[in-house]
Amino acid sequence: MAHILIVEARFYESYNDMLLAGARAAIDAAGHSHETVTVPGALEIPGAIALAQDSARFDAFVAIGVVIRGETYHFEIVAGESARAIMALTLDGTAIGNGILTVENDAQALVRADPQQKDKGGEAAKAALAMLELQRRFA
Ligand SMILES: Nc1c(NC[C@H](O)[C@H](O)[C@H](O)CO)[nH]c(=O)[nH]c1=O
Ligand SMILES: CC(=O)[C@@H](O)COP(=O)(O)O
């Protein structure tokens, strides 16, 4: 059994609740355990994963968050830099699934957060488990 850390950026309460439900359901269905930590925003997720890695308590990570475009360039920074930093951690061999939604509006966020619709939280959890399996296969 693996132990998974879900790192959520709780910027939008309702969407996060749905993403977490999907991620937790996927991990439970695969027979693994999980715990969750909360950070202020998506930009803090990669740092939280890096800090948690040092504890060696977790086998894989799931990033959960919602980034909705506003009026300024900040969307590109938050969306792009969180994805870039997560990818850098992945390329260092860390099993991570990225469930950070980067969308234009609330309607797009809802469809993707809802476990009964696109279930991006569950998708990210399954991706993390798939990468963990590869990591163990190549060990
Ligand atoms: N606008 C969104 C943010 N912005 C906050 C940043 O992620 C970060 O917490 C802040 O810049 C302090 O370092 N975060 C989201 O997750 N979603 C957004 O829509
Ligand atoms: C993604 C963001 O950072 C965004 O929510 C911030 O909104 P704004 O660009 O209007 O400040």
XYZ file of C-alpha atoms and ligand atoms in Angstrom:
169
model
C 0.000 0.000 0.000
C 1.237 3.537 -0.776
C 0.724 6.717 1.237
C -0.240 9.725 -0.849
C -0.069 13.400 0.076
C -2.709 15.610 -1.469
C -1.555 19.238 -1.549
C -4.486 21.565 -2.105
C -4.473 25.276 -2.800
C -7.762 26.334 -1.240
C -8.538 29.376 -3.342
C -12.092 28.378 -4.303
C -13.805 26.366 -1.546
C -16.560 24.625 -3.530
C -14.392 23.551 -6.441
C -11.706 22.305 -4.101
C -14.208 20.213 -2.182
C -15.189 18.473 -5.445
C -11.596 18.013 -6.614
C -10.625 16.561 -3.229
C -13.605 14.190 -3.279
C -12.543 12.888 -6.682
C -8.913 12.498 -5.730
C -9.677 10.772 -2.431
C -12.159 8.400 -4.093
C -9.566 7.378 -6.684
C -6.893 6.752 -4.036
C -9.321 4.822 -1.823
C -10.460 2.715 -4.802
C -6.832 1.797 -5.508
C -6.384 0.647 -1.914
C -3.934 3.298 -0.787
C -3.922 5.794 2.088
C -3.788 9.565 1.883
C -3.595 12.759 3.865
C -4.137 16.372 2.818
C -2.363 19.641 3.457
C -3.650 23.060 2.473
C -1.619 25.978 1.102
C -2.804 29.505 0.217
C -2.552 29.235 -3.562
C -1.280 27.237 -6.522
C 2.095 28.962 -6.407
C 2.723 27.387 -2.998
C 1.935 23.827 -4.093
C 5.360 22.923 -5.563
C 7.138 24.244 -2.489
C 4.869 22.246 -0.207
C 5.616 19.083 -2.184
C 9.343 19.780 -1.995
C 9.115 20.254 1.769
C 7.042 17.092 2.200
C 9.471 15.078 0.100
C 12.175 15.690 2.704
C 10.053 13.860 5.268
C 10.188 10.656 3.173
C 6.692 9.869 4.524
C 4.937 9.960 1.160
C 5.131 7.763 -1.926
C 3.369 10.145 -4.303
C 1.679 13.517 -4.441
C -1.485 14.993 -5.905
C -1.676 18.735 -6.566
C -5.185 20.179 -6.301
C -6.163 23.763 -7.093
C -8.149 26.132 -9.257
C -6.707 29.095 -11.143
C -9.306 31.303 -12.840
C -8.206 34.057 -15.193
C -8.702 37.580 -13.850
C -7.872 40.969 -15.337
C -4.085 40.822 -15.267
C -1.100 38.805 -16.353
C -1.059 37.133 -12.964
C -3.059 34.206 -14.350
C -0.165 33.293 -16.638
C 2.248 33.435 -13.742
C 0.157 31.382 -11.330
C -0.938 28.823 -13.915
C 2.346 28.596 -15.746
C 4.777 28.685 -12.872
C 2.895 26.183 -10.726
C 2.783 23.778 -13.659
C 6.442 24.385 -14.506
C 7.614 23.798 -10.940
C 5.527 20.650 -10.593
C 6.958 19.350 -13.871
C 10.477 20.052 -12.572
C 9.757 17.961 -9.484
C 8.344 15.211 -11.700
C 11.494 15.221 -13.851
C 13.480 14.727 -10.646
C 11.625 11.428 -10.221
C 8.802 12.450 -7.892
C 5.427 10.850 -8.626
C 2.997 13.735 -8.905
C -0.435 14.124 -10.495
C -1.334 17.693 -11.404
C -4.970 18.491 -10.681
C -4.630 22.263 -10.773
C -7.404 23.611 -12.979
C -6.373 26.584 -15.123
C -9.568 27.922 -16.614
C -11.237 31.010 -18.004
C -14.358 31.076 -15.825
C -16.464 29.412 -13.157
C -18.440 27.306 -15.615
C -15.265 25.677 -16.897
C -14.053 25.108 -13.341
C -17.289 23.426 -12.261
C -17.360 20.912 -15.122
C -13.742 19.907 -14.450
C -13.959 19.808 -10.640
C -17.154 17.744 -10.452
C -16.356 14.044 -9.929
C -19.561 13.236 -11.861
C -18.323 15.197 -14.861
C -14.666 15.550 -15.873
C -13.334 14.582 -12.395
C -9.928 16.209 -12.797
C -9.171 15.503 -9.149
C -9.632 11.791 -9.666
C -7.686 11.976 -12.909
C -4.745 13.625 -11.144
C -4.768 11.010 -8.394
C -4.740 8.201 -10.963
C -1.843 9.887 -12.768
C 0.143 10.088 -9.519
C -0.464 6.377 -8.862
C 0.547 5.499 -12.425
C 3.817 7.393 -12.037
C 4.420 5.706 -8.672
C 3.985 2.330 -10.344
C 6.534 3.303 -12.998
C 8.922 4.573 -10.341
C 8.729 1.229 -8.539
C 9.032 -0.724 -11.791
C 12.226 1.091 -12.766
C 13.728 1.115 -9.263
N -5.388 33.957 -8.416
C -5.182 32.682 -7.921
C -4.138 32.402 -7.051
N -3.298 33.390 -6.667
C -2.478 33.282 -5.457
C -1.132 32.630 -5.726
O -1.273 31.239 -6.010
C -0.239 32.760 -4.480
O -0.889 32.140 -3.382
C 0.043 34.214 -4.138
O 0.609 34.851 -5.271
C 0.984 34.346 -2.943
O 2.203 33.714 -3.226
N -3.962 31.130 -6.594
C -4.814 30.118 -6.972
O -4.628 28.954 -6.547
N -5.835 30.377 -7.821
C -6.058 31.626 -8.321
O -7.024 31.838 -9.121
C -5.238 33.846 -11.486
C -5.144 35.083 -10.724
O -4.122 35.432 -10.168
C -6.315 35.977 -10.771
O -7.358 35.391 -10.021
C -5.992 37.321 -10.192
O -6.961 38.193 -10.705
P -6.502 39.591 -11.327
O -5.627 39.251 -12.532
O -7.796 40.277 -11.740
O -5.753 40.340 -10.250
